Coordinates of C-alpha atoms and ligand atoms in Angstrom, one line a residue:
X1 CA 144.8 120.9 81.0
X2 CA 147.8 119.7 83.0
X3 CA 148.7 116.1 82.9
X4 CA 151.4 116.1 85.5
X5 CA 150.0 117.4 88.7
X6 CA 152.4 119.1 91.1
X7 CA 150.1 121.6 92.9
X8 CA 146.7 120.7 94.4
X9 CA 144.3 122.9 96.3
X10 CA 141.4 121.7 98.4
X11 CA 138.5 124.1 99.4
X12 CA 137.1 122.8 102.6
X13 CA 139.2 121.6 105.6
X14 CA 136.5 119.4 107.2
X15 CA 136.2 115.7 107.9
X16 CA 136.8 114.9 104.3
X17 CA 139.1 117.7 103.0
X18 CA 141.5 117.4 106.0
X19 CA 142.2 113.6 106.0
X20 CA 142.0 113.1 102.3
X21 CA 144.5 115.8 101.5
X22 CA 146.8 114.8 104.4
X23 CA 146.9 111.3 102.9
X24 CA 147.5 112.6 99.3
X25 CA 150.4 114.7 100.7
X26 CA 151.8 111.8 102.6
X27 CA 151.8 109.5 99.7
X28 CA 152.9 112.1 97.1
X29 CA 155.8 114.1 98.5
X30 CA 156.3 115.6 95.0
X31 CA 152.9 117.3 95.1
X32 CA 152.3 120.5 97.1
X33 CA 148.8 120.2 98.7
X34 CA 147.2 123.3 100.2
X35 CA 143.9 123.0 102.1
X36 CA 142.0 126.2 102.5
X37 CA 138.9 127.2 104.5
X38 CA 136.9 130.3 105.3
X39 CA 136.7 129.1 108.9
X40 CA 139.9 130.7 110.3
X41 CA 139.6 128.8 113.6
X42 CA 139.5 125.5 111.8
X43 CA 142.6 126.4 109.9
X44 CA 144.4 127.5 113.1
X45 CA 143.4 124.1 114.6
X46 CA 144.9 122.2 111.6
X47 CA 148.1 124.2 112.2
X48 CA 148.2 123.3 116.0
X49 CA 151.5 122.2 117.2
X50 CA 149.7 119.9 119.6
X51 CA 148.6 117.1 117.2
X52 CA 146.0 115.9 119.8
X53 CA 144.0 119.0 119.2
X54 CA 143.5 118.8 115.4
X55 CA 139.9 119.7 114.5
X56 CA 139.1 116.2 113.4
X57 CA 139.7 113.3 115.8
X58 CA 140.6 110.3 113.7
X59 CA 142.9 107.4 114.6
X60 CA 146.2 107.6 112.7
X61 CA 145.6 111.2 111.5
X62 CA 148.1 113.0 113.8
X63 CA 150.9 110.8 112.4
X64 CA 150.0 111.5 108.8
X65 CA 149.8 115.2 109.5
X66 CA 153.1 115.2 111.4
X67 CA 154.8 113.6 108.5
X68 CA 153.5 115.9 105.7
X69 CA 152.6 119.2 107.3
X70 CA 155.1 122.0 106.5
X71 CA 156.8 119.7 103.9
X72 CA 154.2 119.5 101.2
X73 CA 150.9 119.9 103.2
X74 CA 149.7 123.4 104.1
X75 CA 146.6 124.7 105.8
X76 CA 145.6 128.3 105.0
X77 CA 142.8 130.8 104.8
X78 CA 144.1 132.2 101.6
X79 CA 141.5 130.7 99.3
X80 CA 142.3 132.9 96.4
X81 CA 146.0 132.3 96.5
X82 CA 145.5 128.5 96.6
X83 CA 143.1 128.6 93.7
X84 CA 145.5 130.8 91.7
X85 CA 148.4 128.5 92.2
X86 CA 146.9 125.0 91.8
X87 CA 146.5 122.9 88.7
X88 CA 143.9 120.8 90.3
X89 CA 141.3 122.1 92.8
X90 CA 139.2 119.8 95.0
X91 CA 135.8 121.1 96.2
X92 CA 135.2 119.5 99.6
X93 CA 132.8 121.8 101.2
X94 CA 129.7 120.8 103.1
X95 CA 126.4 120.0 101.2
X96 CA 123.9 119.8 104.0
X97 CA 120.2 119.3 103.6
X98 CA 118.4 122.6 102.7
X99 CA 116.8 124.2 105.7
X100 CA 114.9 126.8 103.7
X101 CA 113.0 127.4 100.5
X102 CA 112.5 125.0 97.6
X103 CA 113.4 121.4 98.6
X104 CA 113.6 122.4 102.3
X105 CA 114.3 119.3 104.5
X106 CA 115.1 117.1 101.4
X107 CA 117.4 118.6 98.7
X108 CA 121.1 119.2 99.2
X109 CA 122.1 122.8 99.7
X110 CA 124.5 123.5 97.0
X111 CA 125.2 127.2 97.8
X112 CA 128.7 126.5 99.2
X113 CA 129.6 124.4 96.1
X114 CA 128.3 127.1 93.8
X115 CA 130.3 129.8 95.6
X116 CA 133.4 127.7 95.1
X117 CA 132.8 127.4 91.4
X118 CA 132.2 131.1 91.0
X119 CA 135.3 131.9 93.0
X120 CA 137.4 129.5 90.9
X121 CA 136.1 131.0 87.7
X122 CA 136.7 134.5 88.9
X123 CA 140.3 134.0 90.0
X124 CA 141.7 131.4 87.5
X125 CA 144.1 132.8 85.0
X126 CA 145.3 129.4 83.7
X127 CA 143.7 126.0 83.1
X128 CA 142.2 124.1 86.1
X129 CA 140.9 120.7 86.8
X130 CA 138.0 121.1 89.2
X131 CA 137.2 118.0 91.2
X132 CA 133.9 117.4 92.9
X133 CA 134.9 115.7 96.2
X134 CA 131.7 116.7 98.1
X135 CA 128.7 114.5 97.7
X136 CA 126.4 116.0 95.1
X137 CA 123.2 115.3 93.4
X138 CA 123.5 113.7 90.0
X139 CA 124.1 116.3 87.2
X140 CA 125.7 118.9 89.5
X141 CA 128.8 118.8 87.3
X142 CA 126.6 120.4 84.6
X143 CA 125.8 123.3 86.9
X144 CA 129.5 123.7 87.9
X145 CA 130.5 123.6 84.2
X146 CA 127.9 126.3 83.3
X147 CA 129.1 128.6 86.1
X148 CA 132.8 128.1 85.2
X149 CA 132.2 128.7 81.5
X150 CA 129.9 131.7 82.0
X151 CA 132.0 133.4 84.7
X152 CA 135.2 132.7 82.9
X153 CA 134.0 135.0 80.1
X154 CA 132.6 137.7 82.5
X155 CA 134.7 140.8 82.6
X156 CA 137.3 139.0 80.5
X157 CA 135.7 140.0 77.2
X158 CA 138.8 141.8 76.2
X159 CA 140.7 138.5 76.5
X160 CA 140.9 136.5 73.4
X161 CA 138.7 133.4 73.6
X162 CA 141.8 131.2 73.0
X163 CA 143.7 132.7 75.9
X164 CA 140.8 132.2 78.4
X165 CA 141.5 129.5 81.0
X166 CA 139.9 126.1 80.3
X167 CA 138.3 123.9 82.9
X168 CA 137.8 120.2 83.2
X169 CA 135.3 119.0 85.8
X170 CA 135.7 115.6 87.4
X171 CA 133.5 113.7 89.9
X172 CA 135.6 111.9 92.6
X173 CA 133.3 111.0 95.4
X174 CA 134.8 110.1 98.8
X175 CA 133.9 106.7 100.4
X176 CA 135.8 107.0 103.7
X177 CA 134.0 106.4 106.9
X178 CA 134.8 108.4 110.0
X179 CA 136.8 106.6 112.6
X180 CA 138.6 104.6 110.0
X181 CA 139.3 107.4 107.5
X182 CA 143.1 106.9 107.3
X183 CA 142.9 103.2 106.7
X184 CA 140.0 103.7 104.2
X185 CA 142.1 106.2 102.3
X186 CA 145.4 104.2 102.3
X187 CA 143.7 100.9 101.4
X188 CA 140.7 102.1 99.5
X189 CA 138.3 99.5 98.0
X190 CA 138.2 101.7 95.0
X191 CA 138.8 105.3 93.9
X192 CA 136.0 106.4 91.6
X193 CA 136.6 109.1 88.9
X194 CA 133.9 110.3 86.6
X195 CA 134.8 112.5 83.7
X196 CA 133.2 114.5 80.9
X197 CA 133.3 112.7 77.6
X198 CA 135.8 114.9 75.7
X199 CA 139.5 115.2 75.3
X200 CA 140.1 117.5 78.2
X201 CA 137.9 115.4 80.4
X202 CA 139.9 112.3 79.6
X203 CA 143.2 114.1 80.2
X204 CA 142.0 115.3 83.5
X205 CA 140.8 111.9 84.5
X206 CA 144.2 110.5 83.7
X207 CA 145.9 113.2 85.7
X208 CA 143.9 112.4 88.8
X209 CA 144.3 108.7 88.3
X210 CA 148.0 109.2 88.2
X211 CA 147.9 111.0 91.6
X212 CA 146.1 108.1 93.2
X213 CA 148.3 105.5 91.4
X214 CA 151.1 106.7 93.8
X215 CA 149.6 104.2 96.3
X216 CA 146.3 102.8 95.0
X217 CA 146.6 99.7 92.7
X218 CA 145.5 100.7 89.2
X219 CA 142.8 98.1 89.1
X220 CA 141.1 99.8 92.0
X221 CA 140.9 103.1 90.2
X222 CA 137.5 103.0 88.5
X223 CA 136.6 105.4 85.8
X224 CA 133.0 106.1 84.6
X225 CA 130.9 108.7 83.0
X226 CA 130.5 111.7 85.2
X227 CA 126.8 111.2 85.9
X228 CA 127.4 107.5 86.9
X229 CA 130.1 108.6 89.4
X230 CA 127.9 111.2 91.0
X231 CA 125.0 108.8 91.3
X232 CA 127.2 106.0 92.6
X233 CA 128.0 107.9 95.7
X234 CA 124.4 108.5 96.6
X235 CA 123.6 104.9 95.8
X236 CA 126.4 103.5 97.9
X237 CA 125.2 105.4 100.9
X238 CA 121.6 104.4 100.3
X239 CA 122.6 100.7 100.1
X240 CA 124.7 100.9 103.2
X241 CA 122.0 102.7 105.2
X242 CA 119.4 100.3 103.8
X243 CA 121.2 97.3 105.3
X244 CA 121.1 99.0 108.7
X245 CA 117.4 99.8 108.5
X246 CA 116.8 96.3 107.3
X247 CA 118.5 94.7 110.3
X248 CA 116.9 97.3 112.6
X249 CA 113.5 96.4 111.2
X250 CA 114.2 92.8 112.1
X251 CA 115.4 93.8 115.6
X252 CA 111.9 95.0 116.4
X253 CA 110.5 91.6 115.3
X254 CA 113.1 89.8 117.4
X255 CA 112.0 91.7 120.5
X256 CA 108.4 90.5 120.0
X257 CA 109.3 86.9 119.1
X258 CA 112.2 85.9 121.3
X259 CA 114.7 85.7 118.4
X260 CA 118.1 87.3 118.8
X261 CA 119.1 89.9 116.2
X262 CA 122.8 89.3 116.5
X263 CA 122.3 85.6 115.9
X264 CA 120.0 86.3 112.9
X265 CA 122.6 88.8 111.5
X266 CA 125.4 86.2 111.9
X267 CA 123.4 83.5 110.3
X268 CA 122.4 85.5 107.2
X269 CA 125.8 87.2 107.0
X270 CA 127.4 83.9 106.4
X271 CA 125.7 83.7 103.0
X272 CA 128.4 85.0 100.8
X273 CA 125.8 86.8 98.7
X274 CA 124.7 88.9 101.7
X275 CA 128.1 89.2 103.6
X276 CA 128.7 90.0 107.3
X277 CA 129.4 93.7 107.2
X278 CA 126.9 96.5 108.1
X279 CA 124.5 94.2 109.8
X280 CA 124.9 95.5 113.3
X281 CA 121.6 96.4 114.8
X282 CA 121.7 99.6 116.7
X283 CA 119.8 102.6 118.2
X284 CA 119.8 103.9 114.6
X285 CA 122.3 105.2 112.2
X286 CA 123.7 108.8 112.4
X287 CA 126.4 110.8 110.8
X288 CA 126.3 113.7 108.5
X289 CA 125.7 111.8 105.3
X290 CA 123.3 108.8 105.3
X291 CA 120.1 110.6 106.0
X292 CA 121.2 113.7 104.0
X293 CA 122.2 111.6 101.0
X294 CA 119.0 109.5 101.0
X295 CA 116.8 112.5 101.3
X296 CA 118.7 114.0 98.4
X297 CA 118.1 110.8 96.4
X298 CA 114.4 110.9 97.3
X299 CA 114.2 114.5 96.2
X300 CA 115.8 113.7 92.9
X301 CA 113.5 110.8 92.3
X302 CA 110.5 113.0 93.0
X303 CA 112.0 115.7 90.7
X304 CA 112.3 113.1 87.9
X305 CA 108.7 112.0 88.6
X306 CA 109.5 108.6 90.1
X307 CA 107.3 108.6 93.2
X308 CA 107.5 104.8 93.8
X309 CA 111.3 104.9 93.7
X310 CA 111.3 107.9 96.0
X311 CA 109.0 106.2 98.5
X312 CA 111.1 103.1 98.5
X313 CA 114.2 104.9 99.6
X314 CA 112.5 107.3 102.0
X315 CA 111.4 104.3 104.0
X316 CA 115.1 103.7 105.0
X317 CA 115.1 107.1 106.8
X318 CA 111.6 106.6 108.3
X319 CA 112.6 103.2 109.7
X320 CA 115.7 104.9 111.2
X321 CA 113.5 107.5 112.8
X322 CA 111.3 104.7 114.1
X323 CA 114.3 102.9 115.6
X324 CA 115.5 106.0 117.6
X325 CA 112.0 106.6 118.7
X326 CA 111.5 103.0 119.8
X327 CA 114.7 103.2 121.9
X328 CA 113.6 106.4 123.7
X329 CA 110.1 105.0 124.2
X330 CA 111.4 101.8 125.7
X331 CA 113.3 103.8 128.3
X332 CA 110.2 105.8 129.2
X333 CA 108.0 102.7 129.3
X334 CA 110.4 100.6 131.3
X335 CA 110.9 103.4 133.9
X336 CA 107.2 103.1 134.8
X337 CA 106.0 105.4 132.1
X338 CA 107.8 108.5 133.1
X339 CA 111.3 109.8 133.2
X340 CA 110.4 113.2 134.6
X341 CA 113.0 114.2 137.2
X342 CA 114.8 110.9 136.8
X343 CA 118.6 110.8 136.2
X344 CA 119.4 109.1 132.9
X345 CA 123.1 108.6 132.2
X346 CA 124.1 108.6 128.5
X347 CA 127.3 106.8 127.6
X348 CA 128.4 108.2 124.3
X349 CA 127.2 111.1 122.2
X350 CA 129.2 110.7 119.0
X351 CA 127.4 109.1 116.1
X352 CA 129.8 106.1 116.2
X353 CA 133.0 105.3 118.1
X354 CA 136.4 106.7 117.3
X355 CA 135.2 110.1 116.1
X356 CA 134.3 113.4 117.8
X357 CA 131.6 114.0 115.1
X358 CA 128.1 114.2 116.5
X359 CA 126.1 115.2 113.4
X360 CA 122.8 113.4 113.3
X361 CA 123.9 111.2 116.1
X362 CA 121.0 109.0 117.5
X363 CA 122.0 110.3 120.9
X364 CA 120.6 113.8 120.1
X365 CA 117.2 112.4 119.1
X366 CA 116.9 110.1 122.0
X367 CA 117.9 112.9 124.4
X368 CA 115.4 115.2 122.8
X369 CA 112.6 112.8 123.3
X370 CA 113.5 112.1 126.9
X371 CA 113.8 115.8 127.6
X372 CA 110.2 116.3 126.4
X373 CA 109.3 114.2 129.4
X374 CA 111.7 116.3 131.5
X375 CA 114.3 113.7 132.2
X376 CA 117.6 114.8 133.7
X377 CA 120.3 113.7 131.3
X378 CA 123.9 113.2 132.3
X379 CA 126.3 112.7 129.4
X380 CA 129.8 111.3 129.2
X381 CA 131.6 110.9 125.9
X382 CA 135.3 110.6 125.7
X383 CA 135.7 112.9 122.7
X384 CA 132.7 115.3 122.5
X385 CA 132.7 118.6 124.3
X386 CA 129.9 120.0 126.4
X387 CA 129.4 123.0 124.1
X388 CA 129.0 120.6 121.2
X389 CA 126.3 118.6 123.1
X390 CA 124.3 121.8 124.0
X391 CA 124.7 123.1 120.5
X392 CA 123.4 119.9 119.0
X393 CA 120.3 120.0 121.1
X394 CA 119.7 123.7 120.5
X395 CA 120.0 123.2 116.7
X396 CA 117.5 120.4 116.8
X397 CA 114.9 122.6 118.4
X398 CA 115.0 124.9 115.4
X399 CA 115.4 122.3 112.7
X400 CA 113.3 119.4 113.8
X401 CA 112.0 117.6 110.6
X402 CA 108.3 117.7 111.0
X403 CA 107.5 114.8 108.7
X404 CA 108.6 112.2 111.2
X405 CA 105.6 110.0 111.6
X406 CA 106.6 108.7 115.0
X407 CA 107.2 111.9 116.7
X408 CA 105.7 114.6 114.6
X409 CA 103.0 116.4 116.6
X410 CA 103.8 116.2 120.3
X411 CA 107.1 118.0 120.4
X412 CA 107.5 121.4 121.9
X413 CA 110.8 123.4 121.5
X414 CA 113.0 123.7 124.5
X415 CA 114.9 126.9 125.3
X416 CA 118.7 127.0 125.6
X417 CA 118.2 127.6 129.3
X418 CA 115.9 124.6 129.7
X419 CA 118.4 122.4 127.9
X420 CA 121.3 123.6 130.1
X421 CA 119.3 123.0 133.2
X422 CA 118.3 119.5 132.3
X423 CA 121.5 118.2 130.6
X424 CA 124.8 117.9 132.5
X425 CA 128.0 116.9 130.8
X426 CA 130.6 115.0 132.8
X427 CA 134.4 114.4 132.4
X428 CA 134.1 111.2 134.3
X429 CA 131.7 108.3 133.4
X430 CA 131.5 107.3 137.0
X431 CA 130.2 110.7 138.0
X432 CA 127.7 110.6 135.1
X433 CA 126.4 107.2 136.4
X434 CA 126.3 108.0 140.1
X435 CA 122.7 107.8 141.5
X436 CA 121.3 107.3 138.0
X437 CA 118.0 105.5 137.5
X438 CA 119.1 104.2 134.2
X439 CA 122.1 104.1 131.8
X440 CA 121.7 104.3 128.0
X441 CA 124.6 103.3 125.8
X442 CA 124.4 105.5 122.6
X443 CA 127.9 105.0 121.1
X444 CA 129.9 101.8 121.0
X445 CA 133.2 103.3 122.4
X446 CA 135.4 100.3 123.4
X447 CA 136.2 101.8 126.8
X448 CA 132.6 101.3 127.9
X449 CA 133.1 97.5 127.9
X450 CA 136.0 97.7 130.3
X451 CA 134.3 99.8 133.0
X452 CA 133.9 98.5 136.6
X453 CA 130.2 97.6 136.2
X454 CA 130.0 96.3 139.7
X455 CA 131.0 99.6 141.1
X456 CA 128.6 101.4 138.7
X457 CA 125.8 99.1 139.9
X458 CA 126.6 99.8 143.6
X459 CA 126.3 103.5 142.9
X460 CA 123.1 103.5 140.8
X461 CA 119.5 103.6 142.1
X462 CA 117.7 100.2 142.1
X463 CA 116.3 98.7 140.0
X464 CA 119.3 99.6 137.9
X465 CA 118.5 99.6 134.2
X466 CA 120.8 99.5 131.3
X467 CA 119.6 100.2 127.8
X468 CA 122.3 99.0 125.5
X469 CA 121.7 100.8 122.2
X470 CA 124.8 99.1 120.7
X471 CA 124.6 95.6 122.1
X472 CA 128.2 95.9 123.4
X473 CA 127.8 94.6 127.0
X474 CA 128.1 90.9 128.0
X475 CA 124.5 89.9 129.0
X476 CA 125.6 87.2 131.4
X477 CA 128.1 89.3 133.3
X478 CA 125.9 92.4 133.5
X479 CA 122.7 90.6 134.6
X480 CA 124.6 88.5 137.2
X481 CA 125.7 91.7 138.8
X482 CA 122.0 92.5 139.2
X483 CA 121.3 95.0 136.3
X484 CA 118.1 94.9 134.3
X485 CA 119.6 94.9 130.8
X486 CA 117.5 95.8 127.7
X487 CA 119.3 95.3 124.4
X488 CA 118.4 95.9 120.8
X489 CA 116.6 93.0 119.1
X490 CA 116.8 90.5 122.0
X491 CA 113.5 89.0 123.0
Ligands
LIG1 P1 132.6 119.7 107.0 O1 131.4 120.6 107.3 O2 133.4 119.0 108.0 O3 133.7 120.6 106.2 C1 133.3 121.5 105.2 C2 134.2 122.7 105.3 O4 134.0 123.5 104.1 C3 133.9 123.6 106.5 O5 135.1 123.7 107.3 C4 133.5 125.0 105.8 O6 134.0 126.1 106.6 C5 134.2 124.9 104.5 N1 133.6 125.8 103.5 C6 132.3 125.9 103.1 N2 132.2 126.8 102.1 C7 133.5 127.3 101.8 C8 134.0 128.2 100.9 N3 133.2 128.8 100.0 N4 135.3 128.4 100.9 C9 136.1 127.8 101.8 N5 135.7 126.9 102.7 C10 134.4 126.6 102.7 O7 132.1 118.7 105.9 P2 132.6 117.2 105.6 O8 132.1 116.2 106.5 O9 134.1 117.3 105.3 O10 131.9 116.9 104.2 C11 132.2 117.6 103.0 C12 131.6 116.9 101.9 O11 132.0 115.5 101.8 C13 130.0 116.7 102.0 O12 129.5 116.9 100.7 C14 129.8 115.3 102.5 O13 128.6 114.8 102.0 C15 130.9 114.6 101.8 N6 131.4 113.4 102.5 C16 131.6 113.4 103.9 C17 132.1 112.2 104.5 C18 132.3 112.2 106.0 O14 132.6 111.2 106.5 N7 132.1 113.3 106.7 C19 132.4 111.1 103.8 C20 132.2 111.2 102.4 C21 131.7 112.3 101.8
LIG2 C1 129.4 106.4 105.8 C2 129.9 105.4 104.8 O1 130.2 104.2 105.5 C3 131.0 105.9 104.0 O2 131.4 105.0 103.0 C4 130.7 107.2 103.4 O3 131.8 107.8 102.7 C5 130.2 108.2 104.4 O4 129.1 107.7 105.2 C6 129.8 109.5 103.9 O5 129.4 109.6 102.7 O6 129.8 110.4 104.7 P1 130.2 107.2 108.2 O7 128.9 107.9 108.3 O8 131.4 108.0 108.6 O9 130.4 106.6 106.8 O10 130.2 106.0 109.2 P2 129.6 104.5 109.1 O11 130.5 103.5 109.6 O12 129.0 104.2 107.8 O13 128.4 104.6 110.2 C7 127.2 105.3 110.0 C8 126.2 105.1 111.0 O14 125.7 103.8 110.9 C9 126.8 105.2 112.5 O15 125.9 105.8 113.3 C10 127.0 103.7 112.8 O16 127.0 103.5 114.2 C11 125.8 103.1 112.1 N1 126.0 101.6 111.8 C12 126.9 101.2 111.0 C13 125.1 100.7 112.4 O17 124.2 101.1 113.2 N2 125.2 99.4 112.1 C14 126.2 99.0 111.2 O18 126.3 97.7 111.0 C15 127.1 99.9 110.7

């Protein structure tokens, strides 16, 4: 097992593989970093000359790519070649919630990870350090180890056991958040490395720690047993999401009682034991990971026969479903109990600002619920394409989780044609808002705050409603123009 790493491969050129490897390459010019993917279009996009068209929109990323690409950072579809060459291979492929079979709707789908392990075992002719970068259920390293060991002997029976390649498996979960990925990677709170408890495991752990030590202070590189590292990732996301569901639960009570959720969050956040971060009440959390990772945790707890623990964490997701539903219902209720044929403008579609990622965005679920009532939705998002928006809605029709207690029974699937006739995507926010009955703010993009709200008011139908799902607008200014403003958690 190599101790001085000079060649790294990363399988998966997505939101994690791309930015993390770009930062490693930037900070370690002596290491050749090759990022590979089976998606040829994605690789072509990473190789775009025009850095504004990289497949991942992330502040600061174009500069990092510009510095390292072609020097020691490469994007390629040659998965086999990259595996063959590297001493250390990161697996950074997607691990979505299973949509079929055992564990459907709950467990993580590990088929892509398994394929990577098989491919590495198949191709490797020398020792490799295999790093789990994807988020995985606790004890996945065991499965990867079993595949690597078994496949390494397959068809290589003629090889002497001593000359077969050795593998060390590490867990190195990623904690970056989209929109702030480059900063999170450059100034990480911690880098976590879990290793197997043997000599090769320790050597591999040291080798990866040495890579990060090129820019991360040593005291921030945390090493643990491999199962602790895997479980820490699911736990971190569960705790973060739990804070959002907790403050969102309080937002509902604020609306009934006249308390103001932002004031409550501020007051409790000043307690140093609670802290001020992740207490922003919203239309509900989205993103590819919080829901997926909590459902995965819930599934694991059920698997290990811990139903009380499973129910506890599942409630975080249920509350989030409730929050999205509450927002959609408030729009319908306020617009005199129907939105049929009414123009509802959506500002924002991404799951948070500063990203083009829409996975699990609250906007998709709110739109879906309004479309059931045949609303006409007009969307503007500065970074999300029309095809992405239609694709998100079409995907949901096929994969709606049917255990959602708020919305389970009454939904009927919409066809692609119906979706395209009811949803219009605009390049200009002012066009999206013209003659609208109501505006719903779904993403907290900074530019929304600076719009000419007087002009928007003049061009909207009256009464002009705004449903601020992110509490970004100034209540005094907006209501003095004449808008009816509904915010989250404001009585
Ligand atoms: P993604 O879907 O953006 O990227 C995954 C990429 O892997 C895709 O481009 C896909 O084509 C590629 N891929 C799949 N199987 C492959 C194979 N066999 N060979 C080559 N390429 C293959 O996913 P992502 O958002 O980057 O997430 C990756 C992992 O990181 C997930 O486990 C996720 O939970 C975790 N994670 C994500 C974030 C985030 O902010 N998105 C943060 C921390 C951790
Ligand atoms: C989250 C975690 O923050 C990362 O540490 C983790 O690595 C990542 O998931 C992952 O595993 O994928 P991300 O989903 O990119 O990162 O973005 P967050 O900033 O966590 O936001 C998630 C969602 O929660 C967004 O929809 C956001 O709008 C919402 N949110 C966040 C709130 O509603 N209120 C808050 O106070 C904070």
